Amino acid sequence: MDPSHGKRRVLHSLESAERDRCVDIFMRPDGSFGFEAYRKDGEDGRGWYAIGGFEGVRYTSRLEAVAAARANVGWVDWDRHREELQNS
């Protein structure tokens, strides 16, 4: 797990239409950016857990992190979140 996990600021949390998966785009305290994919299992009540293994990769800008998330996480409806991602 990324050591800055508890200190990072989530800039975008993009849920799937089914609301059982999401991708967070975040900024770390050192100013770097990243993303992670999560899944929620509604039957066990444990909440969200990481499934992507991307959280440790560092990007120099929010746009780089978004581009990497788009390239690596195919199940997000990126068109549905376009306005949110452009207005930040």
PDB file of C-alpha atoms in Angstrom:
ATOM      1  CA  MET A   1       0.000   0.000   0.000  1.00  0.00           C
ATOM      2  CA  ASP A   2       1.150   3.531  -0.766  1.00  0.00           C
ATOM      3  CA  PRO A   3       2.443   5.051   2.537  1.00  0.00           C
ATOM      4  CA  SER A   4       0.644   8.341   1.765  1.00  0.00           C
ATOM      5  CA  HIS A   5      -2.718   6.538   1.426  1.00  0.00           C
ATOM      6  CA  GLY A   6      -4.361   8.164   4.457  1.00  0.00           C
ATOM      7  CA  LYS A   7      -3.003  11.627   3.687  1.00  0.00           C
ATOM      8  CA  ARG A   8      -3.851  11.992   0.032  1.00  0.00           C
ATOM      9  CA  ARG A   9      -6.685  14.142  -1.298  1.00  0.00           C
ATOM     10  CA  VAL A  10      -9.164  12.536  -3.686  1.00  0.00           C
ATOM     11  CA  LEU A  11      -9.857  14.881  -6.598  1.00  0.00           C
ATOM     12  CA  HIS A  12     -12.291  12.639  -8.481  1.00  0.00           C
ATOM     13  CA  SER A  13     -14.126   9.465  -7.541  1.00  0.00           C
ATOM     14  CA  LEU A  14     -15.686   7.977 -10.663  1.00  0.00           C
ATOM     15  CA  GLU A  15     -18.219   5.221 -10.004  1.00  0.00           C
ATOM     16  CA  SER A  16     -19.403   2.612 -12.454  1.00  0.00           C
ATOM     17  CA  ALA A  17     -23.078   2.711 -13.460  1.00  0.00           C
ATOM     18  CA  GLU A  18     -23.644  -0.303 -11.194  1.00  0.00           C
ATOM     19  CA  ARG A  19     -21.979   1.552  -8.283  1.00  0.00           C
ATOM     20  CA  ASP A  20     -19.880  -1.492  -7.439  1.00  0.00           C
ATOM     21  CA  ARG A  21     -16.565  -0.181  -8.798  1.00  0.00           C
ATOM     22  CA  CYS A  22     -14.842   3.182  -8.828  1.00  0.00           C
ATOM     23  CA  VAL A  23     -11.614   4.885  -9.765  1.00  0.00           C
ATOM     24  CA  ASP A  24     -10.140   7.570  -7.528  1.00  0.00           C
ATOM     25  CA  ILE A  25      -7.827  10.216  -8.966  1.00  0.00           C
ATOM     26  CA  PHE A  26      -5.836  11.732  -6.102  1.00  0.00           C
ATOM     27  CA  MET A  27      -3.053  14.105  -5.106  1.00  0.00           C
ATOM     28  CA  ARG A  28      -0.428  13.142  -2.543  1.00  0.00           C
ATOM     29  CA  PRO A  29       1.071  15.488   0.077  1.00  0.00           C
ATOM     30  CA  ASP A  30       4.294  15.682  -1.995  1.00  0.00           C
ATOM     31  CA  GLY A  31       2.313  17.150  -4.935  1.00  0.00           C
ATOM     32  CA  SER A  32       2.399  14.022  -7.089  1.00  0.00           C
ATOM     33  CA  PHE A  33      -0.765  12.482  -8.487  1.00  0.00           C
ATOM     34  CA  GLY A  34      -2.066   8.958  -8.851  1.00  0.00           C
ATOM     35  CA  PHE A  35      -5.107   6.763  -9.267  1.00  0.00           C
ATOM     36  CA  GLU A  36      -6.503   3.490  -7.998  1.00  0.00           C
ATOM     37  CA  ALA A  37      -9.403   1.231  -8.977  1.00  0.00           C
ATOM     38  CA  TYR A  38     -11.691  -0.089  -6.236  1.00  0.00           C
ATOM     39  CA  ARG A  39     -14.466  -2.611  -5.906  1.00  0.00           C
ATOM     40  CA  LYS A  40     -17.296  -2.817  -3.382  1.00  0.00           C
ATOM     41  CA  ASP A  41     -18.886  -6.130  -2.499  1.00  0.00           C
ATOM     42  CA  GLY A  42     -22.392  -5.285  -1.328  1.00  0.00           C
ATOM     43  CA  GLU A  43     -22.885  -8.669   0.270  1.00  0.00           C
ATOM     44  CA  ASP A  44     -20.097  -8.518   2.838  1.00  0.00           C
ATOM     45  CA  GLY A  45     -20.406  -4.887   4.013  1.00  0.00           C
ATOM     46  CA  ARG A  46     -16.638  -4.299   4.135  1.00  0.00           C
ATOM     47  CA  GLY A  47     -16.806  -1.303   1.819  1.00  0.00           C
ATOM     48  CA  TRP A  48     -14.347  -0.434  -0.932  1.00  0.00           C
ATOM     49  CA  TYR A  49     -11.103  -2.307  -1.515  1.00  0.00           C
ATOM     50  CA  ALA A  50      -8.324  -1.725  -4.042  1.00  0.00           C
ATOM     51  CA  ILE A  51      -8.272  -4.028  -7.060  1.00  0.00           C
ATOM     52  CA  GLY A  52      -5.973  -2.291  -9.530  1.00  0.00           C
ATOM     53  CA  GLY A  53      -2.513  -2.141  -8.007  1.00  0.00           C
ATOM     54  CA  PHE A  54      -1.961   1.348  -9.453  1.00  0.00           C
ATOM     55  CA  GLU A  55      -1.820   3.491  -6.296  1.00  0.00           C
ATOM     56  CA  GLY A  56       1.983   3.499  -5.994  1.00  0.00           C
ATOM     57  CA  VAL A  57       2.622   4.930  -9.471  1.00  0.00           C
ATOM     58  CA  ARG A  58       3.394   8.656  -9.417  1.00  0.00           C
ATOM     59  CA  TYR A  59       2.427  11.223 -12.051  1.00  0.00           C
ATOM     60  CA  THR A  60       3.496  14.857 -12.249  1.00  0.00           C
ATOM     61  CA  SER A  61       0.036  16.206 -13.098  1.00  0.00           C
ATOM     62  CA  ARG A  62      -3.625  15.449 -12.618  1.00  0.00           C
ATOM     63  CA  LEU A  63      -4.022  15.148 -16.388  1.00  0.00           C
ATOM     64  CA  GLU A  64      -1.281  12.495 -16.564  1.00  0.00           C
ATOM     65  CA  ALA A  65      -3.011  10.490 -13.827  1.00  0.00           C
ATOM     66  CA  VAL A  66      -6.366  10.756 -15.623  1.00  0.00           C
ATOM     67  CA  ALA A  67      -4.796   9.670 -18.935  1.00  0.00           C
ATOM     68  CA  ALA A  68      -3.157   6.666 -17.252  1.00  0.00           C
ATOM     69  CA  ALA A  69      -6.428   5.710 -15.569  1.00  0.00           C
ATOM     70  CA  ARG A  70      -8.227   5.916 -18.923  1.00  0.00           C
ATOM     71  CA  ALA A  71      -5.595   3.683 -20.511  1.00  0.00           C
ATOM     72  CA  ASN A  72      -5.704   1.088 -17.728  1.00  0.00           C
ATOM     73  CA  VAL A  73      -9.303   0.956 -16.497  1.00  0.00           C
ATOM     74  CA  GLY A  74     -11.647   0.039 -19.325  1.00  0.00           C
ATOM     75  CA  TRP A  75     -14.887  -0.364 -17.408  1.00  0.00           C
ATOM     76  CA  VAL A  76     -15.272   3.337 -16.546  1.00  0.00           C
ATOM     77  CA  ASP A  77     -17.753   5.229 -18.726  1.00  0.00           C
ATOM     78  CA  TRP A  78     -15.278   8.044 -19.349  1.00  0.00           C
ATOM     79  CA  ASP A  79     -17.748  10.013 -21.491  1.00  0.00           C
ATOM     80  CA  ARG A  80     -20.171  10.174 -18.559  1.00  0.00           C
ATOM     81  CA  HIS A  81     -17.458  11.765 -16.385  1.00  0.00           C
ATOM     82  CA  ARG A  82     -15.986  14.062 -19.055  1.00  0.00           C
ATOM     83  CA  GLU A  83     -17.441  17.308 -17.693  1.00  0.00           C
ATOM     84  CA  GLU A  84     -16.286  16.592 -14.135  1.00  0.00           C
ATOM     85  CA  LEU A  85     -12.764  15.829 -15.329  1.00  0.00           C
ATOM     86  CA  GLN A  86     -12.556  18.949 -17.527  1.00  0.00           C
ATOM     87  CA  ASN A  87     -13.853  21.383 -14.895  1.00  0.00           C
ATOM     88  CA  SER A  88     -11.145  20.731 -12.344  1.00  0.00           C
TER      89      SER A  88
END
